[in-house]
Amino acid sequence: MNRPDIISKFNNRSSSIMGIKVKNSVLLPLVSINQEWQLIFQVRSQQIKSQPGEISFPGGKIEPGESSRNAAIRETSEELGIQTNSISIWGQLDLLVTPFNMMIVPYIGEIHTLPKDFNINLQEVSEVFTVPLDFFVKENPYKYRMQVGITPPHDFPFNLVPGGKNYPFKQGEYPSYFYIYGDYVIWGFTARIIKNFIDNLS
């Protein structure tokens, strides 16, 4: 391959994150109820394969050719059954890159018109509820530190790396947060996104 061919491959190329196989986008949706900001959450349906019964923000996979922003709006509209013109994006929170080859692009926005009865997509969502923003501002989440490490397969070529089987593979820490609001337990990716949002509000 000659010089111009190599340059053409990388000139104006947008960077990505190595190893990411799944790209999702979510919306942290705020709504004003009786002049008080509240966060909207959904309980995931028992019918879906990924994390059934858990609490999440609306969101999902970014489709080919779709922007992460548009994906957040589309998924929120589809899951909560509201019109896209009722959704305003205010900004973007920090990217969440997981140890599981997945990236989540979180946005913060406002739901302008809250229907009396959500026309939710029952295949994906079983319940919708709100929590006052002030709860998260005042409440420190429970935090647990989980260790993340590399487990080489049995046929890993240790003979090709310095130190062989004694090679010092790096270890990492993965924080897990829990917010408990009444009977609702909000944890996992959703709690990490909330924590990031609250930290940036401070």
CSV table of N, CA and C in Angstrom, one decimal, residues 87-166:
chain,number,residue,atom,x,y,z
A,87,ILE,N,-39.8,16.3,23.5
A,87,ILE,CA,-38.5,16.0,24.1
A,87,ILE,C,-37.5,17.1,23.7
A,88,SER,N,-36.8,17.7,24.7
A,88,SER,CA,-35.8,18.6,24.4
A,88,SER,C,-34.5,18.1,25.0
A,89,ILE,N,-33.4,18.1,24.2
A,89,ILE,CA,-32.1,17.7,24.7
A,89,ILE,C,-31.4,18.9,25.2
A,90,TRP,N,-30.9,18.8,26.5
A,90,TRP,CA,-30.2,20.0,27.1
A,90,TRP,C,-28.7,19.8,26.9
A,91,GLY,N,-28.2,18.6,26.9
A,91,GLY,CA,-26.8,18.4,26.8
A,91,GLY,C,-26.4,16.9,27.0
A,92,GLN,N,-25.1,16.7,27.0
A,92,GLN,CA,-24.6,15.3,27.0
A,92,GLN,C,-23.8,15.1,28.3
A,93,LEU,N,-24.0,14.0,29.0
A,93,LEU,CA,-23.2,13.6,30.1
A,93,LEU,C,-22.0,12.8,29.7
A,94,ASP,N,-21.1,12.4,30.6
A,94,ASP,CA,-19.9,11.7,30.2
A,94,ASP,C,-20.2,10.3,29.7
A,95,LEU,N,-19.4,9.9,28.7
A,95,LEU,CA,-19.6,8.5,28.1
A,95,LEU,C,-19.4,7.5,29.2
A,96,LEU,N,-20.1,6.4,29.2
A,96,LEU,CA,-19.9,5.3,30.1
A,96,LEU,C,-19.4,4.1,29.3
A,97,VAL,N,-18.2,3.8,29.5
A,97,VAL,CA,-17.6,2.6,28.8
A,97,VAL,C,-17.4,1.5,29.8
A,98,THR,N,-18.1,0.4,29.5
A,98,THR,CA,-18.1,-0.7,30.5
A,98,THR,C,-17.0,-1.8,30.2
A,99,PRO,N,-16.7,-2.6,31.1
A,99,PRO,CA,-15.8,-3.7,30.9
A,99,PRO,C,-16.3,-4.8,29.9
A,100,PHE,N,-17.5,-4.6,29.5
A,100,PHE,CA,-18.2,-5.7,28.7
A,100,PHE,C,-18.4,-5.3,27.2
A,101,ASN,N,-17.4,-4.5,26.7
A,101,ASN,CA,-17.4,-4.1,25.3
A,101,ASN,C,-18.6,-3.3,24.9
A,102,MET,N,-19.1,-2.5,25.8
A,102,MET,CA,-20.3,-1.7,25.5
A,102,MET,C,-20.1,-0.2,25.9
A,103,MET,N,-20.6,0.7,25.1
A,103,MET,CA,-20.5,2.1,25.5
A,103,MET,C,-21.9,2.7,25.5
A,104,ILE,N,-22.1,3.5,26.5
A,104,ILE,CA,-23.4,4.2,26.6
A,104,ILE,C,-23.2,5.7,26.6
A,105,VAL,N,-24.0,6.3,25.7
A,105,VAL,CA,-23.9,7.8,25.5
A,105,VAL,C,-25.1,8.4,26.2
A,106,PRO,N,-25.0,9.0,27.4
A,106,PRO,CA,-26.1,9.6,28.1
A,106,PRO,C,-26.4,11.0,27.8
A,107,TYR,N,-27.6,11.4,27.6
A,107,TYR,CA,-28.0,12.8,27.4
A,107,TYR,C,-29.0,13.2,28.6
A,108,ILE,N,-29.0,14.5,28.8
A,108,ILE,CA,-30.0,15.0,29.8
A,108,ILE,C,-31.0,15.9,29.0
A,109,GLY,N,-32.2,15.8,29.3
A,109,GLY,CA,-33.2,16.5,28.6
A,109,GLY,C,-34.5,16.7,29.3
A,110,GLU,N,-35.4,17.4,28.7
A,110,GLU,CA,-36.7,17.7,29.4
A,110,GLU,C,-37.9,17.1,28.6
A,111,ILE,N,-38.8,16.5,29.3
A,111,ILE,CA,-40.1,16.1,28.8
A,111,ILE,C,-41.1,17.2,29.0
A,112,HIS,N,-41.5,17.9,28.0
A,112,HIS,CA,-42.4,19.1,28.1
A,112,HIS,C,-43.8,18.7,28.5
A,113,THR,N,-44.3,17.7,27.9
A,113,THR,CA,-45.7,17.3,28.1
A,113,THR,C,-45.8,15.9,28.7
A,114,LEU,N,-46.2,15.8,29.9
A,114,LEU,CA,-46.3,14.5,30.5
A,114,LEU,C,-47.7,14.0,30.4
A,115,PRO,N,-47.9,12.9,29.7
A,115,PRO,CA,-49.3,12.4,29.6
A,115,PRO,C,-49.8,11.9,30.9
A,116,LYS,N,-51.1,12.0,31.1
A,116,LYS,CA,-51.7,11.4,32.3
A,116,LYS,C,-51.5,9.9,32.4
A,117,ASP,N,-51.6,9.2,31.3
A,117,ASP,CA,-51.3,7.8,31.2
A,117,ASP,C,-50.3,7.6,30.1
A,118,PHE,N,-49.1,7.1,30.5
A,118,PHE,CA,-48.2,6.8,29.4
A,118,PHE,C,-48.6,5.7,28.5
A,119,ASN,N,-48.5,5.9,27.2
A,119,ASN,CA,-48.8,4.8,26.3
A,119,ASN,C,-47.5,4.0,26.1
A,120,ILE,N,-47.1,3.3,27.2
A,120,ILE,CA,-45.8,2.7,27.1
A,120,ILE,C,-45.8,1.5,26.2
A,121,ASN,N,-44.6,1.1,25.8
A,121,ASN,CA,-44.4,-0.1,25.0
A,121,ASN,C,-44.3,-1.2,26.0
A,122,LEU,N,-45.3,-2.0,26.1
A,122,LEU,CA,-45.4,-3.0,27.1
A,122,LEU,C,-44.4,-4.2,26.9
A,123,GLN,N,-43.9,-4.3,25.6
A,123,GLN,CA,-42.9,-5.3,25.3
A,123,GLN,C,-41.6,-5.0,26.0
A,124,GLU,N,-41.4,-3.7,26.2
A,124,GLU,CA,-40.1,-3.3,26.8
A,124,GLU,C,-40.2,-2.7,28.2
A,125,VAL,N,-41.4,-2.1,28.5
A,125,VAL,CA,-41.5,-1.4,29.7
A,125,VAL,C,-42.8,-1.9,30.5
A,126,SER,N,-42.6,-2.1,31.8
A,126,SER,CA,-43.8,-2.6,32.5
A,126,SER,C,-44.4,-1.5,33.4
A,127,GLU,N,-43.6,-0.5,33.7
A,127,GLU,CA,-44.0,0.6,34.6
A,127,GLU,C,-43.2,1.8,34.4
A,128,VAL,N,-43.8,3.0,34.7
A,128,VAL,CA,-43.1,4.3,34.7
A,128,VAL,C,-43.3,5.0,36.0
A,129,PHE,N,-42.3,5.6,36.6
A,129,PHE,CA,-42.5,6.3,37.8
A,129,PHE,C,-41.5,7.5,37.8
A,130,THR,N,-41.7,8.4,38.7
A,130,THR,CA,-40.8,9.6,38.8
A,130,THR,C,-40.2,9.7,40.2
A,131,VAL,N,-39.1,10.3,40.3
A,131,VAL,CA,-38.4,10.6,41.6
A,131,VAL,C,-37.9,12.0,41.6
A,132,PRO,N,-38.2,12.8,42.7
A,132,PRO,CA,-37.8,14.1,42.8
A,132,PRO,C,-36.3,14.3,42.6
A,133,LEU,N,-35.8,15.2,41.8
A,133,LEU,CA,-34.4,15.4,41.6
A,133,LEU,C,-33.7,15.7,42.9
A,134,ASP,N,-34.4,16.4,43.8
A,134,ASP,CA,-33.8,16.8,45.1
A,134,ASP,C,-33.4,15.6,45.9
A,135,PHE,N,-34.1,14.4,45.7
A,135,PHE,CA,-33.7,13.2,46.4
A,135,PHE,C,-32.3,12.8,46.1
A,136,PHE,N,-31.9,12.9,44.8
A,136,PHE,CA,-30.6,12.5,44.4
A,136,PHE,C,-29.5,13.5,44.8
A,137,VAL,N,-30.0,14.8,44.9
A,137,VAL,CA,-29.0,15.8,45.3
A,137,VAL,C,-28.6,15.6,46.8
A,138,LYS,N,-29.6,15.2,47.6
A,138,LYS,CA,-29.4,15.1,49.0
A,138,LYS,C,-28.9,13.7,49.4
A,139,GLU,N,-29.3,12.7,48.7
A,139,GLU,CA,-29.0,11.3,49.1
A,139,GLU,C,-27.7,10.8,48.5
A,140,ASN,N,-26.8,10.4,49.4
A,140,ASN,CA,-25.5,9.7,48.9
A,140,ASN,C,-25.8,8.3,48.6
A,141,PRO,N,-25.5,7.8,47.5
A,141,PRO,CA,-25.7,6.4,47.2
A,141,PRO,C,-24.8,5.4,47.9
A,142,TYR,N,-25.3,4.2,48.1
A,142,TYR,CA,-24.4,3.2,48.6
A,142,TYR,C,-23.4,2.9,47.5
A,143,LYS,N,-22.1,2.7,47.9
A,143,LYS,CA,-21.1,2.4,46.9
A,143,LYS,C,-20.4,1.1,47.2
A,144,TYR,N,-20.2,0.3,46.2
A,144,TYR,CA,-19.5,-1.0,46.4
A,144,TYR,C,-18.4,-1.1,45.3
A,145,ARG,N,-17.2,-1.4,45.7
A,145,ARG,CA,-16.1,-1.5,44.7
A,145,ARG,C,-15.9,-3.0,44.3
A,146,MET,N,-16.1,-3.2,43.0
A,146,MET,CA,-15.9,-4.5,42.5
A,146,MET,C,-14.6,-4.6,41.7
A,147,GLN,N,-13.9,-5.7,41.8
A,147,GLN,CA,-12.6,-5.8,41.1
A,147,GLN,C,-12.9,-6.4,39.7
A,148,VAL,N,-12.2,-5.8,38.7
A,148,VAL,CA,-12.2,-6.2,37.3
A,148,VAL,C,-10.8,-6.6,36.9
A,149,GLY,N,-10.7,-7.8,36.4
A,149,GLY,CA,-9.4,-8.3,36.0
A,149,GLY,C,-9.4,-9.1,34.7
A,150,ILE,N,-8.3,-9.5,34.3
A,150,ILE,CA,-8.1,-10.3,33.1
A,150,ILE,C,-7.9,-11.8,33.5
A,151,THR,N,-8.7,-12.7,32.9
A,151,THR,CA,-8.6,-14.1,33.1
A,151,THR,C,-8.2,-14.8,31.8
A,152,PRO,N,-6.9,-15.1,31.7
A,152,PRO,CA,-6.5,-15.7,30.4
A,152,PRO,C,-7.1,-17.1,30.2
A,153,PRO,N,-7.4,-17.4,28.9
A,153,PRO,CA,-7.9,-18.7,28.7
A,153,PRO,C,-6.8,-19.8,28.9
A,154,HIS,N,-7.2,-21.1,28.9
A,154,HIS,CA,-6.3,-22.1,29.2
A,154,HIS,C,-5.2,-22.3,28.2
A,155,ASP,N,-5.5,-21.8,26.9
A,155,ASP,CA,-4.5,-22.0,25.9
A,155,ASP,C,-3.8,-20.7,25.6
A,156,PHE,N,-3.8,-19.7,26.6
A,156,PHE,CA,-3.1,-18.5,26.4
A,156,PHE,C,-1.6,-18.7,26.2
A,157,PRO,N,-0.9,-18.1,25.2
A,157,PRO,CA,0.5,-18.4,25.0
A,157,PRO,C,1.4,-17.6,26.0
A,158,PHE,N,1.5,-18.1,27.2
A,158,PHE,CA,2.3,-17.4,28.2
A,158,PHE,C,3.8,-17.4,27.8
A,159,ASN,N,4.2,-18.4,27.0
A,159,ASN,CA,5.6,-18.4,26.5
A,159,ASN,C,6.0,-17.2,25.6
A,160,LEU,N,5.0,-16.5,25.2
A,160,LEU,CA,5.3,-15.4,24.3
A,160,LEU,C,5.3,-14.0,25.0
A,161,VAL,N,5.0,-14.0,26.3
A,161,VAL,CA,5.0,-12.8,27.1
A,161,VAL,C,6.1,-12.8,28.2
A,162,PRO,N,6.7,-11.7,28.5
A,162,PRO,CA,7.7,-11.6,29.6
A,162,PRO,C,7.1,-12.1,30.9
A,163,GLY,N,7.8,-13.0,31.6
A,163,GLY,CA,7.4,-13.4,32.9
A,163,GLY,C,6.5,-14.7,32.8
A,164,GLY,N,6.0,-15.0,31.6
A,164,GLY,CA,5.2,-16.2,31.4
A,164,GLY,C,3.9,-16.1,32.3
A,165,LYS,N,3.6,-17.2,33.0
A,165,LYS,CA,2.4,-17.3,33.9
A,165,LYS,C,2.4,-16.3,35.0
A,166,ASN,N,3.6,-15.7,35.3
A,166,ASN,CA,3.7,-14.7,36.4
A,166,ASN,C,3.5,-13.3,35.8
